[in-house]
Coordinates of C-alpha atoms in Angstrom, one line a residue:
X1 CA 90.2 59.1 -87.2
X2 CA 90.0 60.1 -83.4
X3 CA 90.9 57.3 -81.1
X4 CA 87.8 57.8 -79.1
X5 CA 85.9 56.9 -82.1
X6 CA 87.9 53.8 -82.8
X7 CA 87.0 52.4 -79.3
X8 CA 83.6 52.4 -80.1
X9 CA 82.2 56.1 -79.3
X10 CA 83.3 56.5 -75.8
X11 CA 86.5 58.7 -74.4
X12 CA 89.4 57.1 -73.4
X13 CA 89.4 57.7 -70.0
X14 CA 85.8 55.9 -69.6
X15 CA 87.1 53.3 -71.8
X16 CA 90.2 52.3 -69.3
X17 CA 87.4 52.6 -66.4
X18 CA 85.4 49.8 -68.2
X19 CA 87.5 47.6 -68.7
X20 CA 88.9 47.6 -64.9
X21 CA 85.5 47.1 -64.2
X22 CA 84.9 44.2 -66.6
X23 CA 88.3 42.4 -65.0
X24 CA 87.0 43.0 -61.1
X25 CA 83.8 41.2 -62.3
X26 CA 85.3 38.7 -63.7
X27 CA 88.0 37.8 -60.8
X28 CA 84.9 37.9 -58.8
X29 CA 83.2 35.4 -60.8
X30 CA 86.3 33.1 -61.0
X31 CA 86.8 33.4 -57.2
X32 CA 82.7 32.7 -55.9
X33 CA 82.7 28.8 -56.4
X34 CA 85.8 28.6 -54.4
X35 CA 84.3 30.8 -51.4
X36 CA 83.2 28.7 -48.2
X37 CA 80.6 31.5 -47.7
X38 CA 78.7 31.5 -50.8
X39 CA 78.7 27.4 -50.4
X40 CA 76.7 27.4 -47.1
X41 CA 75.0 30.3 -48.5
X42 CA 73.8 28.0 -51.4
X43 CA 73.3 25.1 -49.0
X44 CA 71.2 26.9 -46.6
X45 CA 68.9 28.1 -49.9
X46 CA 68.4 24.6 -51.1
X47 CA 67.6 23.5 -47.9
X48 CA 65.1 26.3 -47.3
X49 CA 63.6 25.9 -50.9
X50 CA 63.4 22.0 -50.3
X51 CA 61.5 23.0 -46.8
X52 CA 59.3 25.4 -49.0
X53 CA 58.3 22.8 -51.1
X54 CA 57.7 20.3 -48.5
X55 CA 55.2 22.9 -46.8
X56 CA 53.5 23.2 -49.7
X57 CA 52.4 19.4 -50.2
X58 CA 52.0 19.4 -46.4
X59 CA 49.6 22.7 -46.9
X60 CA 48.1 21.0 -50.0
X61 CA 47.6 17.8 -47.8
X62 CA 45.9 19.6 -45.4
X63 CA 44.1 21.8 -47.7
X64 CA 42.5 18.5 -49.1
X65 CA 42.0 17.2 -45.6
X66 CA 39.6 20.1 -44.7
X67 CA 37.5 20.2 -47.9
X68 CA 37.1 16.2 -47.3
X69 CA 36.0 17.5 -43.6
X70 CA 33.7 19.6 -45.1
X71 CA 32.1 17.5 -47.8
X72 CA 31.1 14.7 -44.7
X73 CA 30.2 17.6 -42.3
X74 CA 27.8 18.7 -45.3
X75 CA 26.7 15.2 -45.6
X76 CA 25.8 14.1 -42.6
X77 CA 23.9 17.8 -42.1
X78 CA 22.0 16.8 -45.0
X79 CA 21.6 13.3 -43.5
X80 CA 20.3 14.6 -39.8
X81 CA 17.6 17.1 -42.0
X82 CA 16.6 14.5 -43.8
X83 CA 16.1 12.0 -40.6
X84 CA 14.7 15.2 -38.4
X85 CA 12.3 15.8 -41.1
X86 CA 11.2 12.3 -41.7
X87 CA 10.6 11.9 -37.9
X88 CA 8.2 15.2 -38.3
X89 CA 6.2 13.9 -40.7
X90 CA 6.1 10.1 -39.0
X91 CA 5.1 12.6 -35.8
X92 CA 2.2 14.4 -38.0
X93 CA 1.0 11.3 -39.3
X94 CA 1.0 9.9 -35.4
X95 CA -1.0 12.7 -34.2
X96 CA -3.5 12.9 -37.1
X97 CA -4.0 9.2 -36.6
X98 CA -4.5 9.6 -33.0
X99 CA -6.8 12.6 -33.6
X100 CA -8.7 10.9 -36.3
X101 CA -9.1 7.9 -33.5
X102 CA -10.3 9.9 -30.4
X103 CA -12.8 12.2 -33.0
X104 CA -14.0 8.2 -33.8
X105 CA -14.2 7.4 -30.3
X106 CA -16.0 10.7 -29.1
X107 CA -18.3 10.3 -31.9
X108 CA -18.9 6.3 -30.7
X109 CA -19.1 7.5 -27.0
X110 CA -21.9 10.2 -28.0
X111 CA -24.3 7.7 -30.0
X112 CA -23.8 5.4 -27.1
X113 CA -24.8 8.1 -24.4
X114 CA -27.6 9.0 -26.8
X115 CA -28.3 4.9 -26.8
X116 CA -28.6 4.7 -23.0
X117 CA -30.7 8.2 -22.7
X118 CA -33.4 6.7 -24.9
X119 CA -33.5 3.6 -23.5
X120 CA -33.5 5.3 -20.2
X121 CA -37.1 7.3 -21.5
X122 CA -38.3 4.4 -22.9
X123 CA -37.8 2.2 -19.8
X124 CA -39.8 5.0 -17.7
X125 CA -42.2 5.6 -20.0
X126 CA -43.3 2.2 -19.5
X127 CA -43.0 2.2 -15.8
X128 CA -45.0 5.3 -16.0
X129 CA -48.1 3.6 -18.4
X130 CA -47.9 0.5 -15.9
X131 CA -48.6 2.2 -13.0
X132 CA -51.2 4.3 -14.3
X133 CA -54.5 2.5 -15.3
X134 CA -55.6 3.1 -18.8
X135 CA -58.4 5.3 -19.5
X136 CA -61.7 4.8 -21.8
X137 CA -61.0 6.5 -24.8
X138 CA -63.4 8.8 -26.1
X139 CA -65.6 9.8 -29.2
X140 CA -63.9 12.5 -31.0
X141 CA -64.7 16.4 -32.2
X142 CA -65.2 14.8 -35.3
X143 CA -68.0 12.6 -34.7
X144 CA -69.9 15.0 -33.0
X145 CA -69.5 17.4 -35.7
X146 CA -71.0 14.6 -38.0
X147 CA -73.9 13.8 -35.5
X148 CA -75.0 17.2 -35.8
X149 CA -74.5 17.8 -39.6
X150 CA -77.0 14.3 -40.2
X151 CA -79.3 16.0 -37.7
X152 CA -79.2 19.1 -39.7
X153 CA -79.5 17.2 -42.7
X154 CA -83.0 15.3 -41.8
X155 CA -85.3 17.4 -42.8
X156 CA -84.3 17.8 -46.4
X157 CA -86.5 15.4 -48.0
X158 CA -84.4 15.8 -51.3
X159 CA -80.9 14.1 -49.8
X160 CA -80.8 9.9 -50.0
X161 CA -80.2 8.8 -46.8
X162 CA -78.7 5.8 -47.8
X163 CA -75.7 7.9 -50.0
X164 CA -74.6 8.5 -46.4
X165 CA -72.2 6.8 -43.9
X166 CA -71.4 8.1 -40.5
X167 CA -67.6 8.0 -39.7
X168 CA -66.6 8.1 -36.2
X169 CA -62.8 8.5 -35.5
X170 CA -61.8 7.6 -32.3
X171 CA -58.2 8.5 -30.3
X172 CA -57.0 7.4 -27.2
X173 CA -56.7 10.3 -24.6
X174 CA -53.3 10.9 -23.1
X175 CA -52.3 9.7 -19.9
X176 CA -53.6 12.4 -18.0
X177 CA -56.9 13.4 -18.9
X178 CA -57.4 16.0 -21.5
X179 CA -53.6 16.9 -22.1
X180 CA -51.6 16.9 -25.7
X181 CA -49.2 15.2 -26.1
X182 CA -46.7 17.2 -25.9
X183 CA -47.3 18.7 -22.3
X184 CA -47.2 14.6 -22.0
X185 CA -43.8 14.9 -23.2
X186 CA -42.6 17.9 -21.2
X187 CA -43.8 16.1 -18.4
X188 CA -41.7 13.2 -18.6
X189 CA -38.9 15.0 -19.6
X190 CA -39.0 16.8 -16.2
X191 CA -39.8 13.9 -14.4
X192 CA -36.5 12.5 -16.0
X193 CA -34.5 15.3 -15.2
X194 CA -35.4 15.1 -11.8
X195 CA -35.0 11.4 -11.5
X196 CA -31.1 12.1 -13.1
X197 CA -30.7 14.7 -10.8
X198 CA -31.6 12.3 -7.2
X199 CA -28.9 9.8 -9.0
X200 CA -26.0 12.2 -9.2
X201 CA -26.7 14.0 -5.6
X202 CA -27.0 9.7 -4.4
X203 CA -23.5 9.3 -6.3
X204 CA -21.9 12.4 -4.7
X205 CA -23.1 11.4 -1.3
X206 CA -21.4 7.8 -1.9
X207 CA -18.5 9.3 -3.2
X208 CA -18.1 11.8 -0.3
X209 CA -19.0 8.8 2.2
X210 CA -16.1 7.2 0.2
X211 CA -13.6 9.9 0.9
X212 CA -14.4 10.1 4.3
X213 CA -13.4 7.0 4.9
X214 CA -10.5 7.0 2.9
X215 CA -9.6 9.8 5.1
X216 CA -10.2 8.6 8.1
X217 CA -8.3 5.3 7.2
X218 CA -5.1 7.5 6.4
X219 CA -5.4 8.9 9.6
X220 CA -2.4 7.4 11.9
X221 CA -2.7 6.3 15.3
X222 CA 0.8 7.7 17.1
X223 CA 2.9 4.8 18.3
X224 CA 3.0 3.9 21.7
X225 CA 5.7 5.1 24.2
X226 CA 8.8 2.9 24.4
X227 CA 10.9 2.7 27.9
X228 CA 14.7 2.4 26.6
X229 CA 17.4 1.2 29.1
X230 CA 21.2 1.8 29.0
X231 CA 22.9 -0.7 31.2
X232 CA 25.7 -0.5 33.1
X233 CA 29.2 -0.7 32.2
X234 CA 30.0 -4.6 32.5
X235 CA 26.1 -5.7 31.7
X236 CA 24.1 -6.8 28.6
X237 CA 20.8 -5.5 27.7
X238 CA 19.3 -9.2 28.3
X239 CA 20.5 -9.4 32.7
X240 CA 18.7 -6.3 32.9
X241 CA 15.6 -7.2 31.0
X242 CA 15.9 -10.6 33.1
X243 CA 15.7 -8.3 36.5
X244 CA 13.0 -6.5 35.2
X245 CA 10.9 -9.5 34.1
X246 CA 11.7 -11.1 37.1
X247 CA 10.9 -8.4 39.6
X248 CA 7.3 -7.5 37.7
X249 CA 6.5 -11.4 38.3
X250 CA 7.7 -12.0 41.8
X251 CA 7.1 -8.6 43.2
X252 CA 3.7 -7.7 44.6
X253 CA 5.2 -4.0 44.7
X254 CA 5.3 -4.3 40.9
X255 CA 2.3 -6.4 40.2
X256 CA 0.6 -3.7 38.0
X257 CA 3.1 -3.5 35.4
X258 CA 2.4 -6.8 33.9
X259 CA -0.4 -5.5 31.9
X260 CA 1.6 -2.5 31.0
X261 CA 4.6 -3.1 29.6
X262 CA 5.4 -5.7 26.6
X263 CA 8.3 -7.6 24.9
X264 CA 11.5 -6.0 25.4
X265 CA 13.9 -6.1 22.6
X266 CA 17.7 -5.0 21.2
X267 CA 18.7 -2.0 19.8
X268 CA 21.8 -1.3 17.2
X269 CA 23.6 -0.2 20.4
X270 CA 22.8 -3.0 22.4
X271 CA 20.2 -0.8 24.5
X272 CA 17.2 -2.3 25.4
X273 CA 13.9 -1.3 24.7
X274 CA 10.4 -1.9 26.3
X275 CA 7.0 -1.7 24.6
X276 CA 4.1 0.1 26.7
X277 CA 0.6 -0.1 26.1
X278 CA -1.4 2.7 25.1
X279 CA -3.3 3.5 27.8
X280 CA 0.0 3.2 30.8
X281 CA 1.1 6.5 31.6
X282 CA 4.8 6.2 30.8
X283 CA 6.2 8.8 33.3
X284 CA 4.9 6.3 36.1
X285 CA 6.5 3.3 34.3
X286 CA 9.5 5.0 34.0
X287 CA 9.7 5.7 37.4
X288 CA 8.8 1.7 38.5
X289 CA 11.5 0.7 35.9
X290 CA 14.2 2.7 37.2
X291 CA 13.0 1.7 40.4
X292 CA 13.4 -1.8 39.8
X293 CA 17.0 -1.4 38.1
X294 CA 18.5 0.6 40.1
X295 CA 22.2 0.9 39.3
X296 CA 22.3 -1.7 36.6
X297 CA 21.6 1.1 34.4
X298 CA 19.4 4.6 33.2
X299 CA 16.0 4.2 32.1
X300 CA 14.2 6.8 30.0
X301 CA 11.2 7.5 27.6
X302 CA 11.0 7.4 24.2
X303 CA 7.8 8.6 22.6
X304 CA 6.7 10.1 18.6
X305 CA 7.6 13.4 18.2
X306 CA 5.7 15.9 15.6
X307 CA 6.5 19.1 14.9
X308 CA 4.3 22.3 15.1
X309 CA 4.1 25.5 13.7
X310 CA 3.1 28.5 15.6
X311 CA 2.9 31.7 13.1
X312 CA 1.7 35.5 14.1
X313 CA 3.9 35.8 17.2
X314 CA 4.5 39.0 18.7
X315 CA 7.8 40.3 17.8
X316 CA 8.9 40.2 21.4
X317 CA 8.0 37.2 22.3
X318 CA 11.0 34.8 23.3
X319 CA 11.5 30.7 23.2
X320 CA 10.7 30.8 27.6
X321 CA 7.0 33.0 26.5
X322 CA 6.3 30.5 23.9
X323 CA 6.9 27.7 26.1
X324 CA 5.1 28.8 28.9
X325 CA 1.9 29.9 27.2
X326 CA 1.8 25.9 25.6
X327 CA 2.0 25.1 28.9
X328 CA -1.0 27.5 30.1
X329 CA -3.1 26.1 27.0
X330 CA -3.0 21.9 27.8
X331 CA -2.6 22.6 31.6
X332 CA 0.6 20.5 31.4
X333 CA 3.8 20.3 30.5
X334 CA 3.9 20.2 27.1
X335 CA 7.5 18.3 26.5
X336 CA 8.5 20.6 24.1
X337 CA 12.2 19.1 23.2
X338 CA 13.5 22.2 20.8
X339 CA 12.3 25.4 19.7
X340 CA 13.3 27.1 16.3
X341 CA 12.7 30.7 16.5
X342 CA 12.9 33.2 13.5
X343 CA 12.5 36.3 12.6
X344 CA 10.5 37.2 9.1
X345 CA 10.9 40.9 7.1
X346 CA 7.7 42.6 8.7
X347 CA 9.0 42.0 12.0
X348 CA 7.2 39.1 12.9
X349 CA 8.3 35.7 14.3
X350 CA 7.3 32.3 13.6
X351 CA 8.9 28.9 15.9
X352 CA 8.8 25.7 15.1
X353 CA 8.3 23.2 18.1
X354 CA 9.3 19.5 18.5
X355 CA 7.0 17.7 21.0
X356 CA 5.2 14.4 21.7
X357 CA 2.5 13.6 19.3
X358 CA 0.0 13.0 21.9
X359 CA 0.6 16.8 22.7
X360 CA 0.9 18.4 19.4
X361 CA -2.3 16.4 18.4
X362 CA -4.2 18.9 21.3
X363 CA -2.8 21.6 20.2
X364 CA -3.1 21.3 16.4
X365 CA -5.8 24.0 14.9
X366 CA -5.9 26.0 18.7
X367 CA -5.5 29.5 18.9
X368 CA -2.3 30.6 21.3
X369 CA -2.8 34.1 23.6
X370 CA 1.1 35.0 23.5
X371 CA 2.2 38.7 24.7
X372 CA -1.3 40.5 24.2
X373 CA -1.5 38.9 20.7
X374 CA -3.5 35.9 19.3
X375 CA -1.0 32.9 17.1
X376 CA -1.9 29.7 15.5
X377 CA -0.8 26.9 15.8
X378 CA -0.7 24.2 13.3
X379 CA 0.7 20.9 12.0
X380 CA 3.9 21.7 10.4
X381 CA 5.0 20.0 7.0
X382 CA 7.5 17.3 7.2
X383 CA 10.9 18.3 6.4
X384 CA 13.1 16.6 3.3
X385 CA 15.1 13.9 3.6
X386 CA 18.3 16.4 1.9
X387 CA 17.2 19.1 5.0
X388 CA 17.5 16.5 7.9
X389 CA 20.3 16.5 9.9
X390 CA 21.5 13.7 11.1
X391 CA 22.9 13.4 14.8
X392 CA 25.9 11.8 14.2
X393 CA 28.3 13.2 11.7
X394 CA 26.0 16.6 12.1
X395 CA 25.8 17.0 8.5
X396 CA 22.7 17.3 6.5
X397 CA 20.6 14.7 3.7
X398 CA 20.9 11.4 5.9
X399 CA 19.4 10.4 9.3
X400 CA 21.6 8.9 11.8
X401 CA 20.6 4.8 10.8
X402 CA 22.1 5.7 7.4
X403 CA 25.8 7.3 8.3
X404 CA 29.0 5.8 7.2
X405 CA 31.0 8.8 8.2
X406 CA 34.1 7.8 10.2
X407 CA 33.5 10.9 12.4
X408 CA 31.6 10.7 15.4
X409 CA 30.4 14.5 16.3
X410 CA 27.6 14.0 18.9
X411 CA 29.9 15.4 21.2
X412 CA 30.9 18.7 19.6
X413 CA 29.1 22.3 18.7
X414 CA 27.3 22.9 15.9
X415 CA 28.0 26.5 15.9
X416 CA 31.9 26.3 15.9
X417 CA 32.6 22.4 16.1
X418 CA 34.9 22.2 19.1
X419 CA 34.1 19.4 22.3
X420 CA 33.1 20.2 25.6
X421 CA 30.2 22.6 25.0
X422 CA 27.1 22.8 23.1
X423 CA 26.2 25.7 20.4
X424 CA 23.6 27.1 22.9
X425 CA 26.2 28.2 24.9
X426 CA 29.1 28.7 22.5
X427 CA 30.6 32.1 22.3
X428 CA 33.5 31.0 19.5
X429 CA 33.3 32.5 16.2
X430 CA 31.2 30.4 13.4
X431 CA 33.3 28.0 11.6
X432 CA 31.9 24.6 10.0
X433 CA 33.4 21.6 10.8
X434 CA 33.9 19.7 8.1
X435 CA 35.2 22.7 5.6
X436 CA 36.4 25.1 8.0
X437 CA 34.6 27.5 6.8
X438 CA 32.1 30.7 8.1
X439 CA 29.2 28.7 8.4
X440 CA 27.5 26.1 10.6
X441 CA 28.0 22.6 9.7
X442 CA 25.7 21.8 7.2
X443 CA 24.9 24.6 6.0
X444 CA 23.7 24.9 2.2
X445 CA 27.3 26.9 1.4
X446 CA 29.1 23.9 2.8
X447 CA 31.4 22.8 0.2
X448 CA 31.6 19.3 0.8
X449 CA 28.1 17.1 0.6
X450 CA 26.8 15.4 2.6
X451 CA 26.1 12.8 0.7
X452 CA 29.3 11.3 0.8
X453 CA 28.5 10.1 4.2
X454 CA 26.1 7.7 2.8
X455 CA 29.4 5.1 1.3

């Protein structure tokens, strides 16, 4: 037998080749426990498959978490529909118990009104019958119709008399002689209507009378003028109200200012003011006052201010025009105090004017002859609380009796915010300052509020 059948099929030289191969396997096998390699190798795997595993409970975990999320999310939905929906039909049973309630009451409030209109008829119908005197009533178309049949009827000898009875019905006329009873009706019905009608103009006339009044009770007087005093370095407000007291009293000079000026009293800054009475004229008391002072301190006026509007100026007209043709219109200085002048898109201006109260009060509703043109004038709507600027910290939404701000600006520019000039005659670039920024110092852009000022 050939040897390459006795080894199984296969040639001798693939035979030697298979079993080198079979004895590399197996030195291989006999030598991987024994590698440092393939032990990390292993290590590494178990480590990776323990990880594996521990991801998987944690993703389990986590998987449970999120369907128990879920489920409550879905419960409490179900929940807030079933509250939301309760609530709507507690709110439809409201509102039909409310509606059935007001249909009740407009029903009531109808039979009542019906109530008082009849008794109101009945009540002058019977005025009516008592100032009329009642009338004979008279015999009726019936009897007469009957007198004449039986006279007709005489003359038949045939007819028993006695068979017959004469029946005379008898009906009170109306009230006026000779009219149904219906044009009765119609009559008082108008006479109703007009009586209604003298009640509601007499109601309208009390309630305009009432308004009136009303009106005029809401009307204002202005307060009177105030003379305020600053006193001289070293002084206090009472020494010089002492000196003025005391010179009024002593001084026949002075005499007549007893009756015109009132109790002086102590401002926040330790000023003193003096009341006036309505009818002084307060540029003469001032002039007395400082008179009597002297050099203890400065005296000046302090009066109400209002503000007016003037609208339809001429597109040319400037602040010095507007001022001067106020001035044409009383006859007097006006006392205007500041002027806001702007521009609007058609080219027009409008200016807002602070002035005394006693002024704007003449001028209020006038008609102003400005540059060829004809403006109005008018009371001007008070400005907000949040648009007031106060004088102080120069920031807007607080007066200056209200500011906490520990920075005093009444000495520096609104325009730019430096000292030592004012913005009417600032020629700095814009820049706010309390932000720094492009703008005026309180203007709406200002990025820090002014409310803060207020704590």
């Amino acid at each position: 037998m050939p040897s390459a059948l006795r080894s199984g099929g296969l040639p001798a030289h693939r035979l030697s080749s298979s079993l080198e191969l079979k004895q590399k396997k197996s030195a291989t096998g006999t030598n991987l426990p024994s590698s440092p390699e393939m032990l990390i190798l292993r290590q590494n795997l178990e480590e990776t498959r323990k990880k594996n595993e521990s991801l998987q409970e944690q993703l389990t975990q986590l998987r449970w978490l999120m369907e128990e999320k879920l489920r409550e999310q879905r419960e409490d939905a179900q929940r807030r529909e079933e509250e939301a929906r309760r609530r709507e039909e507690a709110a439809k049973a409201d509102n039909e118990k409310l509606r059935v309630e007001q249909q009740e009451t407009h029903t009531t409030l109808i039979a009542i009104s019906a109530q008082l209109r009849d008794l109101q008829q009945k009540n002058q119908m019977k005025r009516q019958q008592q100032h009329q005197p009642p009338q004979q009533p008279g015999p009726s178309t019936s009897a007469v119709s009957l007198r004449n049949v039986e006279v007709q009827a005489q003359p038949e000898e045939d007819i028993d008399h006695s068979s017959f009875v004469e029946v005379v019905r008898r009906k009170p006329r109306g009230i006026n002689s000779g009219k149904s009873s219906s044009q009765q009706r119609e009559q008082q019905q108008r006479s109703l209507q007009q009586q209604q009608q003298q009640q509601q103009q007499q109601q309208q006339q009390q309630q305009e009378q009432q308004q009136q009044q009303q009106q005029q009770r809401k009307i204002r007087r202005p307060k009177a003028d105030l003379i305020e005093v600053v006193p001289q370095e070293g002084l206090t407000w009472d020494s010089v109200y002492r000196k003025v007291r005391d010179t009024v009293r002593d001084d026949p000079a002075h005499k007549n200012l007893e009756e015109h000026i009132g109790m002086g009293k102590r401002t926040r800054a330790d000023l003193l003011r003096i009341e006036l009475s309505r009818s002084a004229d307060s540029t003469l008391v001032l002039q007395e006052v400082q008179e009597i002072i002297g050099g203890s301190g400065v005296a000046r006026v302090v009066t109400e201010m209002t503000e007016l509007l003037v609208t339809h100026i001429d597109p040319l007209a400037e602040e010095q025009e507007l001022k001067a043709a106020l001035k044409e219109e009383l006859q007097v200085n006006a006392g205007v105090t500041a002027v806001s002048m702007w521009q609007l898109f058609d080219g027009m201006k409008r200016a807002r004017l602070c002035l005394p109260t006693k002024a704007a009060k003449q001028l209020a509703g006038r008609k102003l002859r400005l540059c060829g043109c004809i403006s109005s004038i008018m009371e001007a709507m008070p400005v907000s609380v949040d648009r007031q600027r106060c004088y102080r910290c120069l920031e807007r939404g607080h007066l200056a009796r209200d500011c906490q701000s520990p920075v005093d600006r009444q000495q520096a520019c609104i325009r730019c915010g430096a000292d030592g000039h004012y913005a009417k005659s600032c020629t700095s670039e814009i820049k706010c300052a309390a932000c720094n920024g492009p703008h005026r110092i309180g203007h709406i852009s200002c990025a820090r509020p002014a409310a803060r000022c207020l704590h």
